[in-house]
Amino acid sequence: MALRVYNTLGREKQLFEPIEPGKVRMYVCGPTVYDSCHIGHARSVVVFDVIVRYLRAKGFEVTYVRNFTDVDDKIIDRANQLGIDCQALAEKYIKEFYEDMDALNAERADIEPKPTEHINQIIKFIERLIEARYAYQINGDVYYSVESFKGYGKLSGRKLEDMEAGARVDIDKRKHNPFDFVLWKSSKPGEPTWESPWGQGRPGWHIECSAMSSEYLGETFDIHGGGKDLCFPHHENEIAQSEGIFGKPFVKYWIHNGFVNINQEKMSKSLGNFLMIKDVIKEYHPEVVRLFLLSNHYRSPIDFTDLAMDEARTGLDKIYALLERLEQRIGLKSPAEIETGNCWNHFCEAMDDDFNSARGIGILFDTVRNANRELDKYKESLPLDSEKKLHDDHADILRIGRILGILTESPKTYFDKKRTDALKQQSLDPVAIDKMVQERTEARKSKEWEKADKIRKMLQEMNIIIEDRPDGTIWKVG
């Protein structure tokens, strides 16, 4: 099955055919670094991380660019509030971004440009827009004239005349049109500034992505991504800037991810439901967070609730538990030694349908369920055909894990960490639990069933799960 992607520009799924066969050039809008990253940032990063992983697994050579906005009104305001330099603030939150995303096992982009390092490219870009009469300057400020670009609104589906009819009176009377947007801002006291043909100032927000994407990916490239909130005006303005200069399509495929809601409410600081990644991963294993973020189709909104996170945590436990069972029953083989099986093929069919990770995860859990049934069916030795299928399943599950960015630990490491964390939270003593389990084992050997059941119930009340196996009894924290 050929890969098809939903293109926001065409408002339909389209066959994915990169401009240069075998190579994909992709740009994703990164964060404005003035505060800690929230769960909405995590969704965008994880979604495009998985897209890049999958494209590479299909054999594409991917050049992945994701920027940091390190000069902006929000950064300046926050730095002034804290009484620190804007660059120091930006560097602090870039470092924190890496800490959060590394914890979530998100691979870093190949190129991560910042506007403060590309001022010359931005100025040249603006000069070309002025020369081509797409932009105009007034007293040190430079604006893009939206009326000069005939295709304005084609990405978002908005018509300029409709927007103008409903627009409020704009504050800046100097602009030719209320929707004209700033390319270069003249300097104000206390702000970072650079020399330009229009005087001291700094770049606007939208221009940085047009200038930096063309610097690293060319005048036209394959994929531009970001959150749905960037569709208008940011991405609309990027199209106007880039196509105004180059006179050709800016991007072939536009991909936008949906929002993260919190308990069915839009996440916002005013509601006090802003969830920072660093706080979420204190409570949930990072792979649980990834599994949750990928459990809905990337274009759909996803609702962060305790129930949804518990389901993701239980689901991850089930996958690791199967891997543990398989290791004990059939041993370990590297996926590289085993050809892909039905599980992987069905997963790829799901991902080829607009990167449908939700359906892909469903296929993963179906495989886990069927493999457990096969192991339950044969308590002793496994028939050769069953063993071969289970080896195939094991290899495919690990392959899928690499695309989803999960299953990076051994089952033993995963459950040991889980047990240690749970014991700390519940103030339980593992030595005492080991002693209780041993007492139960001895009671069972001497056929003191009532005593054995009593100990099991006591352990259950402590949220300790007992598993009696041929080689002995083990316990886990539920």
Tab-separated table of C-alpha atoms in Angstrom:
chain	number	residue	atom	x	y	z
A	1	MET	CA	0.000	0.000	0.000
A	2	ALA	CA	1.390	3.414	-0.966
A	3	LEU	CA	1.642	6.141	1.663
A	4	ARG	CA	-1.150	8.708	1.572
A	5	VAL	CA	-1.152	11.863	3.706
A	6	TYR	CA	-3.841	14.407	4.487
A	7	ASN	CA	-2.734	17.692	2.962
A	8	THR	CA	-4.269	20.698	4.735
A	9	LEU	CA	-3.770	22.727	1.556
A	10	GLY	CA	-5.818	20.336	-0.585
A	11	ARG	CA	-8.133	19.292	2.277
A	12	GLU	CA	-7.851	15.640	1.237
A	13	LYS	CA	-5.614	12.602	1.485
A	14	GLN	CA	-3.062	12.588	-1.302
A	15	LEU	CA	-0.513	10.076	-2.557
A	16	PHE	CA	2.846	10.935	-1.008
A	17	GLU	CA	5.395	11.548	-3.735
A	18	PRO	CA	8.386	13.614	-2.608
A	19	ILE	CA	9.822	16.214	-4.960
A	20	GLU	CA	13.085	14.282	-5.222
A	21	PRO	CA	12.505	10.493	-5.284
A	22	GLY	CA	13.743	8.785	-2.128
A	23	LYS	CA	14.397	12.028	-0.247
A	24	VAL	CA	12.118	14.014	2.065
A	25	ARG	CA	12.738	17.597	3.164
A	26	MET	CA	10.634	18.524	6.180
A	27	TYR	CA	10.258	21.655	8.317
A	28	VAL	CA	8.294	21.788	11.578
A	29	CYS	CA	7.617	24.918	13.619
A	30	GLY	CA	9.230	24.576	17.025
A	31	PRO	CA	8.547	26.403	20.284
A	32	THR	CA	8.877	30.048	21.241
A	33	VAL	CA	11.214	29.571	24.184
A	34	TYR	CA	9.887	31.823	26.947
A	35	ASP	CA	8.439	29.195	29.330
A	36	SER	CA	8.445	25.489	30.152
A	37	CYS	CA	6.978	23.126	27.554
A	38	HIS	CA	3.437	21.861	28.089
A	39	ILE	CA	1.720	18.668	26.969
A	40	GLY	CA	0.535	20.382	23.770
A	41	HIS	CA	4.160	20.948	22.742
A	42	ALA	CA	4.826	17.286	23.501
A	43	ARG	CA	2.087	16.144	21.149
A	44	SER	CA	3.476	18.090	18.212
A	45	VAL	CA	7.046	16.927	18.853
A	46	VAL	CA	6.035	13.272	19.337
A	47	VAL	CA	3.738	13.240	16.283
A	48	PHE	CA	6.418	14.546	13.936
A	49	ASP	CA	9.068	12.393	15.616
A	50	VAL	CA	6.986	9.332	14.693
A	51	ILE	CA	6.402	10.614	11.151
A	52	VAL	CA	10.159	11.014	10.640
A	53	ARG	CA	10.874	7.587	12.152
A	54	TYR	CA	8.305	5.960	9.874
A	55	LEU	CA	9.511	7.725	6.723
A	56	ARG	CA	13.052	6.577	7.478
A	57	ALA	CA	11.822	3.024	8.138
A	58	LYS	CA	10.246	3.103	4.664
A	59	GLY	CA	13.652	3.911	3.220
A	60	PHE	CA	13.383	7.665	2.705
A	61	GLU	CA	16.380	9.877	3.355
A	62	VAL	CA	14.862	12.584	5.573
A	63	THR	CA	16.250	16.049	6.293
A	64	TYR	CA	14.334	17.237	9.357
A	65	VAL	CA	14.465	20.930	10.338
A	66	ARG	CA	12.727	22.281	13.460
A	67	ASN	CA	13.353	25.839	14.639
A	68	PHE	CA	13.482	27.586	17.984
A	69	THR	CA	11.979	31.101	18.097
A	70	ASP	CA	14.454	32.900	20.364
A	71	VAL	CA	13.404	36.530	19.797
A	72	ASP	CA	9.759	37.496	20.240
A	73	ASP	CA	7.456	39.811	22.208
A	74	LYS	CA	6.709	37.044	24.724
A	75	ILE	CA	10.408	36.394	25.321
A	76	ILE	CA	11.110	40.099	25.779
A	77	ASP	CA	8.186	40.563	28.192
A	78	ARG	CA	9.161	37.513	30.264
A	79	ALA	CA	12.840	38.495	30.380
A	80	ASN	CA	11.892	41.990	31.557
A	81	GLN	CA	9.638	40.511	34.253
A	82	LEU	CA	12.499	38.353	35.514
A	83	GLY	CA	15.123	41.046	35.043
A	84	ILE	CA	17.374	38.873	32.879
A	85	ASP	CA	18.790	39.033	29.365
A	86	CYS	CA	16.540	37.733	26.537
A	87	GLN	CA	19.251	35.413	25.258
A	88	ALA	CA	19.784	33.935	28.719
A	89	LEU	CA	16.030	33.303	29.036
A	90	ALA	CA	15.865	31.639	25.619
A	91	GLU	CA	18.878	29.441	26.354
A	92	LYS	CA	17.374	28.377	29.693
A	93	TYR	CA	14.163	27.158	28.044
A	94	ILE	CA	15.924	25.571	25.063
A	95	LYS	CA	17.906	23.515	27.579
A	96	GLU	CA	14.673	22.608	29.368
A	97	PHE	CA	13.030	21.698	26.039
A	98	TYR	CA	15.834	19.222	25.357
A	99	GLU	CA	15.513	17.734	28.840
A	100	ASP	CA	11.761	17.226	28.387
A	101	MET	CA	11.938	15.839	24.856
A	102	ASP	CA	14.943	13.617	25.588
A	103	ALA	CA	12.953	12.155	28.479
A	104	LEU	CA	10.105	11.484	26.019
A	105	ASN	CA	12.601	9.734	23.707
A	106	ALA	CA	12.020	12.250	20.905
A	107	GLU	CA	14.902	12.245	18.453
A	108	ARG	CA	16.413	15.643	17.779
A	109	ALA	CA	15.910	17.316	14.428
A	110	ASP	CA	18.835	17.291	11.993
A	111	ILE	CA	18.941	21.096	11.912
A	112	GLU	CA	17.582	23.380	14.658
A	113	PRO	CA	17.967	27.007	13.517
A	114	LYS	CA	17.276	30.148	15.538
A	115	PRO	CA	16.332	33.543	14.064
A	116	THR	CA	18.997	35.383	16.081
A	117	GLU	CA	21.601	33.335	14.164
A	118	HIS	CA	20.007	34.117	10.777
A	119	ILE	CA	19.476	37.884	10.874
A	120	ASN	CA	21.361	38.439	7.589
A	121	GLN	CA	19.203	35.884	5.757
A	122	ILE	CA	16.043	37.438	7.205
A	123	ILE	CA	17.080	40.971	6.163
A	124	LYS	CA	17.872	39.807	2.611
A	125	PHE	CA	14.508	38.066	2.435
A	126	ILE	CA	12.703	41.250	3.485
A	127	GLU	CA	14.694	43.328	0.999
A	128	ARG	CA	13.543	41.036	-1.809
A	129	LEU	CA	9.918	41.360	-0.670
A	130	ILE	CA	10.183	45.144	-0.747
A	131	GLU	CA	11.811	45.063	-4.197
A	132	ALA	CA	9.003	42.854	-5.492
A	133	ARG	CA	6.422	45.231	-3.955
A	134	TYR	CA	5.019	42.663	-1.534
A	135	ALA	CA	6.190	44.739	1.437
A	136	TYR	CA	6.474	48.379	2.428
A	137	GLN	CA	8.284	50.311	5.145
A	138	ILE	CA	7.042	53.046	7.450
A	139	ASN	CA	9.327	54.782	9.943
A	140	GLY	CA	11.634	51.803	10.480
A	141	ASP	CA	8.874	49.157	10.445
A	142	VAL	CA	8.334	46.859	7.458
A	143	TYR	CA	4.957	45.265	6.709
A	144	TYR	CA	3.814	42.608	4.274
A	145	SER	CA	0.894	43.731	2.093
A	146	VAL	CA	-1.594	40.851	2.117
A	147	GLU	CA	-3.543	42.374	-0.782
A	148	SER	CA	-0.462	42.060	-2.990
A	149	PHE	CA	-0.552	38.246	-2.779
A	150	LYS	CA	-3.524	36.881	-4.705
A	151	GLY	CA	-3.502	33.487	-3.016
A	152	TYR	CA	-3.748	34.814	0.541
A	153	GLY	CA	-6.050	32.565	2.579
A	154	LYS	CA	-5.725	29.410	0.474
A	155	LEU	CA	-4.292	27.264	3.287
A	156	SER	CA	-6.835	28.229	5.971
A	157	GLY	CA	-9.738	28.561	3.530
A	158	ARG	CA	-10.345	32.173	4.555
A	159	LYS	CA	-11.159	34.930	2.097
A	160	LEU	CA	-9.485	38.253	2.661
A	161	GLU	CA	-12.605	40.230	1.755
A	162	ASP	CA	-14.636	38.299	4.359
A	163	MET	CA	-11.981	38.872	7.018
A	164	GLU	CA	-11.827	42.569	6.188
A	165	ALA	CA	-15.608	42.905	6.470
A	166	GLY	CA	-15.567	41.473	9.992
A	167	ALA	CA	-12.349	43.106	11.146
A	168	ARG	CA	-12.239	45.553	14.008
A	169	VAL	CA	-10.565	48.925	13.458
A	170	ASP	CA	-6.864	48.194	13.601
A	171	ILE	CA	-4.716	49.904	16.211
A	172	ASP	CA	-1.917	50.706	13.756
A	173	LYS	CA	-3.424	53.235	11.343
A	174	ARG	CA	-0.242	53.259	9.258
A	175	LYS	CA	-0.932	49.843	7.751
A	176	HIS	CA	-2.499	49.652	4.300
A	177	ASN	CA	-4.738	46.785	5.428
A	178	PRO	CA	-5.623	45.664	8.978
A	179	PHE	CA	-4.277	42.174	8.160
A	180	ASP	CA	-0.884	43.367	6.927
A	181	PHE	CA	1.696	41.772	9.200
A	182	VAL	CA	5.058	42.957	10.431
A	183	LEU	CA	8.306	41.683	8.906
A	184	TRP	CA	10.687	43.997	10.759
A	185	LYS	CA	10.021	45.907	13.977
A	186	SER	CA	11.849	49.144	14.767
A	187	SER	CA	13.753	49.058	18.038
A	188	LYS	CA	12.326	50.071	21.391
A	189	PRO	CA	14.228	50.712	24.623
A	190	GLY	CA	15.233	47.516	26.417
A	191	GLU	CA	14.749	45.240	23.407
A	192	PRO	CA	17.374	43.245	21.490
A	193	THR	CA	18.132	44.997	18.181
A	194	TRP	CA	20.150	44.547	15.007
A	195	GLU	CA	21.235	46.979	12.327
A	196	SER	CA	19.197	46.871	9.099
A	197	PRO	CA	18.549	49.033	6.001
A	198	TRP	CA	15.502	50.389	7.885
A	199	GLY	CA	17.370	51.206	11.081
A	200	GLN	CA	17.826	49.320	14.337
A	201	GLY	CA	15.204	46.669	14.947
A	202	ARG	CA	14.366	42.966	15.054
A	203	PRO	CA	12.503	40.452	12.886
A	204	GLY	CA	8.809	39.705	13.163
A	205	TRP	CA	7.675	36.161	13.910
A	206	HIS	CA	6.469	34.902	10.520
A	207	ILE	CA	9.498	35.904	8.466
A	208	GLU	CA	11.942	33.675	10.362
A	209	CYS	CA	10.428	30.401	9.130
A	210	SER	CA	10.345	31.489	5.478
A	211	ALA	CA	13.965	32.643	5.605
A	212	MET	CA	15.319	29.644	7.518
A	213	SER	CA	13.363	26.950	5.662
A	214	SER	CA	14.617	28.228	2.292
A	215	GLU	CA	18.151	28.402	3.675
A	216	TYR	CA	18.197	24.701	4.561
A	217	LEU	CA	15.538	23.062	2.384
A	218	GLY	CA	15.308	25.216	-0.723
A	219	GLU	CA	12.584	27.308	-2.317
A	220	THR	CA	10.132	24.375	-2.391
A	221	PHE	CA	10.169	21.391	-0.043
A	222	ASP	CA	8.045	18.359	0.792
A	223	ILE	CA	6.463	18.658	4.255
A	224	HIS	CA	5.722	21.587	6.546
A	225	GLY	CA	4.225	20.694	9.910
A	226	GLY	CA	3.013	22.183	13.149
A	227	GLY	CA	0.032	22.488	15.455
A	228	LYS	CA	-3.397	23.238	14.023
A	229	ASP	CA	-3.300	26.672	15.689
A	230	LEU	CA	-0.439	27.688	13.359
A	231	CYS	CA	-2.477	27.218	10.190
A	232	PHE	CA	-3.660	30.836	10.413
A	233	PRO	CA	-2.040	33.264	10.461
A	234	HIS	CA	1.510	31.867	10.794
A	235	HIS	CA	1.570	29.290	8.010
A	236	GLU	CA	-0.684	31.399	5.809
A	237	ASN	CA	1.803	34.238	6.139
A	238	GLU	CA	4.748	31.942	5.416
A	239	ILE	CA	3.112	30.967	2.119
A	240	ALA	CA	2.547	34.615	1.198
A	241	GLN	CA	6.170	35.506	1.965
A	242	SER	CA	7.844	32.551	0.252
A	243	GLU	CA	5.633	32.248	-2.800
A	244	GLY	CA	5.712	36.025	-3.200
A	245	ILE	CA	9.488	35.909	-3.609
A	246	PHE	CA	10.045	32.605	-5.374
A	247	GLY	CA	6.944	32.510	-7.549
A	248	LYS	CA	6.465	28.769	-7.044
A	249	PRO	CA	4.716	26.465	-4.532
A	250	PHE	CA	6.290	26.803	-1.093
A	251	VAL	CA	5.370	23.391	0.337
A	252	LYS	CA	3.922	20.275	-1.260
A	253	TYR	CA	2.238	18.740	1.835
A	254	TRP	CA	0.986	20.653	4.897
A	255	ILE	CA	0.478	18.515	8.025
A	256	HIS	CA	-1.182	19.871	11.195
A	257	ASN	CA	-1.689	18.043	14.499
A	258	GLY	CA	-4.739	18.500	16.735
A	259	PHE	CA	-4.884	19.980	20.224
A	260	VAL	CA	-4.572	18.374	23.656
A	261	ASN	CA	-7.562	19.091	25.903
A	262	ILE	CA	-7.597	18.613	29.660
A	263	ASN	CA	-10.697	16.832	30.984
A	264	GLN	CA	-12.681	17.981	27.920
A	265	GLU	CA	-11.629	21.607	28.350
A	266	LYS	CA	-9.237	23.590	26.196
A	267	MET	CA	-5.865	23.871	27.894
A	268	SER	CA	-5.242	27.469	28.942
A	269	LYS	CA	-3.417	29.352	31.661
A	270	SER	CA	-6.601	31.245	32.551
A	271	LEU	CA	-8.302	27.942	33.466
A	272	GLY	CA	-5.276	26.823	35.456
A	273	ASN	CA	-5.099	23.518	33.590
A	274	PHE	CA	-1.748	24.013	31.885
A	275	LEU	CA	0.150	20.726	32.206
A	276	MET	CA	3.916	21.028	31.951
A	277	ILE	CA	5.798	18.027	30.586
A	278	LYS	CA	8.271	18.018	33.477
A	279	ASP	CA	5.330	17.567	35.887
A	280	VAL	CA	3.532	14.925	33.805
A	281	ILE	CA	6.608	12.666	33.555
A	282	LYS	CA	7.027	12.781	37.320
A	283	GLU	CA	3.731	10.903	37.593
A	284	TYR	CA	3.790	8.797	34.422
A	285	HIS	CA	6.505	6.814	32.685
A	286	PRO	CA	7.563	8.789	29.552
A	287	GLU	CA	6.555	5.842	27.344
A	288	VAL	CA	3.066	5.982	28.861
A	289	VAL	CA	2.897	9.633	27.817
A	290	ARG	CA	4.005	8.777	24.260
A	291	LEU	CA	1.502	5.923	24.009
A	292	PHE	CA	-1.272	8.268	25.168
A	293	LEU	CA	-0.297	11.041	22.722
A	294	LEU	CA	-0.347	8.564	19.815
A	295	SER	CA	-3.571	6.805	20.833
A	296	ASN	CA	-5.731	9.178	18.732
A	297	HIS	CA	-5.167	10.069	15.102
A	298	TYR	CA	-2.738	12.986	14.992
A	299	ARG	CA	-5.265	15.332	13.320
A	300	SER	CA	-7.897	14.711	16.016
A	301	PRO	CA	-7.964	16.376	19.428
A	302	ILE	CA	-6.995	14.188	22.365
A	303	ASP	CA	-8.310	14.471	25.926
A	304	PHE	CA	-5.838	14.199	28.811
A	305	THR	CA	-7.659	12.534	31.730
A	306	ASP	CA	-6.637	10.265	34.598
A	307	LEU	CA	-8.626	7.464	32.970
A	308	ALA	CA	-6.873	7.892	29.595
A	309	MET	CA	-3.453	7.906	31.256
A	310	ASP	CA	-4.285	4.848	33.372
A	311	GLU	CA	-5.387	3.021	30.222
A	312	ALA	CA	-2.118	3.927	28.505
A	313	ARG	CA	-0.151	2.774	31.548
A	314	THR	CA	-2.037	-0.539	31.692
A	315	GLY	CA	-1.524	-0.990	27.959
A	316	LEU	CA	2.223	-0.455	28.213
A	317	ASP	CA	2.386	-2.924	31.129
A	318	LYS	CA	0.670	-5.542	28.957
A	319	ILE	CA	3.160	-5.127	26.126
A	320	TYR	CA	6.168	-5.384	28.443
A	321	ALA	CA	4.581	-8.340	30.259
A	322	LEU	CA	4.219	-10.214	26.966
A	323	LEU	CA	7.826	-9.446	26.024
A	324	GLU	CA	8.866	-10.855	29.394
A	325	ARG	CA	6.826	-14.024	28.811
A	326	LEU	CA	8.249	-14.473	25.332
A	327	GLU	CA	11.819	-14.079	26.557
A	328	GLN	CA	11.206	-16.748	29.191
A	329	ARG	CA	9.463	-19.190	26.847
A	330	ILE	CA	11.233	-18.831	23.484
A	331	GLY	CA	14.354	-16.789	24.222
A	332	LEU	CA	15.612	-13.681	22.443
A	333	LYS	CA	16.417	-13.121	18.803
A	334	SER	CA	17.327	-9.821	17.191
A	335	PRO	CA	14.567	-8.430	14.915
A	336	ALA	CA	17.292	-8.109	12.265
A	337	GLU	CA	17.503	-11.925	12.159
A	338	ILE	CA	13.763	-12.288	11.474
A	339	GLU	CA	11.783	-11.218	8.434
A	340	THR	CA	8.813	-8.949	8.988
A	341	GLY	CA	5.535	-10.689	9.773
A	342	ASN	CA	1.817	-9.988	9.575
A	343	CYS	CA	1.847	-7.699	12.600
A	344	TRP	CA	4.394	-5.336	11.031
A	345	ASN	CA	2.683	-5.457	7.638
A	346	HIS	CA	-0.711	-4.558	9.138
A	347	PHE	CA	0.917	-1.797	11.191
A	348	CYS	CA	2.450	-0.349	8.014
A	349	GLU	CA	-0.961	-0.453	6.306
A	350	ALA	CA	-2.302	1.691	9.158
A	351	MET	CA	0.623	4.118	9.030
A	352	ASP	CA	0.405	4.354	5.237
A	353	ASP	CA	-3.122	5.698	5.755
A	354	ASP	CA	-2.080	9.196	6.859
A	355	PHE	CA	0.180	8.009	9.704
A	356	ASN	CA	-2.717	6.428	11.600
A	357	SER	CA	-0.877	5.576	14.817
A	358	ALA	CA	-4.170	4.963	16.657
A	359	ARG	CA	-5.016	2.058	14.339
A	360	GLY	CA	-1.401	0.921	14.435
A	361	ILE	CA	-1.510	0.746	18.239
A	362	GLY	CA	-4.742	-1.268	17.991
A	363	ILE	CA	-2.916	-3.781	15.774
A	364	LEU	CA	-0.093	-3.911	18.311
A	365	PHE	CA	-2.506	-4.775	21.135
A	366	ASP	CA	-4.266	-7.391	18.985
A	367	THR	CA	-0.895	-9.065	18.482
A	368	VAL	CA	-0.155	-8.940	22.211
A	369	ARG	CA	-3.538	-10.505	23.005
A	370	ASN	CA	-3.157	-13.288	20.414
A	371	ALA	CA	0.411	-14.068	21.493
A	372	ASN	CA	-0.697	-14.414	25.120
A	373	ARG	CA	-3.447	-16.811	24.032
A	374	GLU	CA	-0.906	-18.899	22.127
A	375	LEU	CA	1.341	-19.079	25.200
A	376	ASP	CA	-1.638	-20.001	27.395
A	377	LYS	CA	-2.655	-22.729	24.946
A	378	TYR	CA	0.647	-24.570	25.249
A	379	LYS	CA	1.686	-24.710	28.877
A	380	GLU	CA	4.694	-26.937	28.245
A	381	SER	CA	6.590	-27.104	24.941
A	382	LEU	CA	5.455	-25.083	21.943
A	383	PRO	CA	4.941	-26.595	18.457
A	384	LEU	CA	7.546	-25.374	15.961
A	385	ASP	CA	5.034	-23.366	13.914
A	386	SER	CA	3.753	-21.620	17.070
A	387	GLU	CA	7.282	-20.849	18.226
A	388	LYS	CA	8.165	-19.402	14.809
A	389	LYS	CA	5.044	-17.206	14.823
A	390	LEU	CA	5.834	-15.970	18.327
A	391	HIS	CA	9.391	-15.098	17.260
A	392	ASP	CA	7.880	-13.153	14.333
A	393	ASP	CA	5.471	-11.373	16.682
A	394	HIS	CA	8.248	-10.543	19.131
A	395	ALA	CA	10.400	-9.034	16.374
A	396	ASP	CA	7.470	-7.081	14.902
A	397	ILE	CA	6.460	-5.682	18.289
A	398	LEU	CA	9.994	-4.356	18.791
A	399	ARG	CA	9.994	-2.898	15.253
A	400	ILE	CA	6.726	-1.102	15.979
A	401	GLY	CA	8.153	0.076	19.305
A	402	ARG	CA	11.020	1.753	17.451
A	403	ILE	CA	8.550	3.705	15.291
A	404	LEU	CA	6.356	4.689	18.238
A	405	GLY	CA	9.390	5.465	20.407
A	406	ILE	CA	8.456	2.955	23.121
A	407	LEU	CA	9.778	-0.410	24.405
A	408	THR	CA	13.258	1.055	24.818
A	409	GLU	CA	13.919	-0.852	28.062
A	410	SER	CA	14.197	-4.529	28.810
A	411	PRO	CA	11.101	-5.946	30.561
A	412	LYS	CA	13.195	-6.559	33.675
A	413	THR	CA	14.429	-2.955	33.783
A	414	TYR	CA	10.916	-1.622	33.126
A	415	PHE	CA	9.247	-3.653	35.880
A	416	ASP	CA	12.109	-3.147	38.341
A	417	LYS	CA	11.785	0.639	37.947
A	418	LYS	CA	8.026	0.421	38.197
A	419	ARG	CA	8.301	-1.640	41.362
A	420	THR	CA	10.898	0.665	42.929
A	421	ASP	CA	8.845	3.781	42.180
A	422	ALA	CA	5.630	2.225	43.460
A	423	LEU	CA	7.271	0.975	46.648
A	424	LYS	CA	8.623	4.448	47.335
A	425	GLN	CA	5.226	6.050	46.744
A	426	GLN	CA	3.449	3.543	48.997
A	427	SER	CA	6.254	3.287	51.578
A	428	LEU	CA	6.383	-0.500	51.178
A	429	ASP	CA	9.326	-2.656	52.227
A	430	PRO	CA	10.394	-5.124	49.483
A	431	VAL	CA	12.180	-7.332	52.023
A	432	ALA	CA	8.973	-7.692	54.038
A	433	ILE	CA	7.019	-8.493	50.850
A	434	ASP	CA	9.592	-11.135	49.857
A	435	LYS	CA	9.163	-12.695	53.302
A	436	MET	CA	5.357	-12.760	52.953
A	437	VAL	CA	5.604	-14.351	49.504
A	438	GLN	CA	7.986	-16.996	50.875
A	439	GLU	CA	5.615	-17.728	53.798
A	440	ARG	CA	2.765	-18.180	51.315
A	441	THR	CA	4.895	-20.544	49.211
A	442	GLU	CA	5.703	-22.654	52.266
A	443	ALA	CA	2.024	-22.665	53.297
A	444	ARG	CA	1.056	-23.933	49.846
A	445	LYS	CA	3.704	-26.667	50.012
A	446	SER	CA	2.318	-27.847	53.352
A	447	LYS	CA	-1.253	-27.510	51.983
A	448	GLU	CA	-2.201	-24.779	54.455
A	449	TRP	CA	-4.562	-23.258	51.895
A	450	GLU	CA	-6.370	-20.954	54.290
A	451	LYS	CA	-3.097	-19.376	55.412
A	452	ALA	CA	-1.870	-19.055	51.828
A	453	ASP	CA	-5.109	-17.324	50.777
A	454	LYS	CA	-4.949	-14.986	53.752
A	455	ILE	CA	-1.407	-13.881	52.789
A	456	ARG	CA	-2.465	-13.385	49.170
A	457	LYS	CA	-5.356	-11.151	50.275
A	458	MET	CA	-3.026	-9.135	52.502
A	459	LEU	CA	-0.692	-8.631	49.556
A	460	GLN	CA	-3.608	-7.648	47.308
A	461	GLU	CA	-4.622	-4.974	49.817
A	462	MET	CA	-1.051	-3.642	49.492
A	463	ASN	CA	-1.542	-3.549	45.681
A	464	ILE	CA	0.887	-6.459	45.230
A	465	ILE	CA	0.104	-8.920	42.420
A	466	ILE	CA	1.246	-12.533	42.802
A	467	GLU	CA	2.119	-14.741	39.815
A	468	ASP	CA	2.723	-18.446	40.395
A	469	ARG	CA	5.021	-19.797	37.686
A	470	PRO	CA	6.641	-23.220	37.074
A	471	ASP	CA	9.989	-21.810	38.226
A	472	GLY	CA	8.593	-20.105	41.300
A	473	THR	CA	6.386	-17.229	42.475
A	474	ILE	CA	7.055	-13.634	41.516
A	475	TRP	CA	5.357	-10.441	42.666
A	476	LYS	CA	4.696	-7.081	41.055
A	477	VAL	CA	3.200	-3.814	42.153
A	478	GLY	CA	-0.233	-3.308	40.548
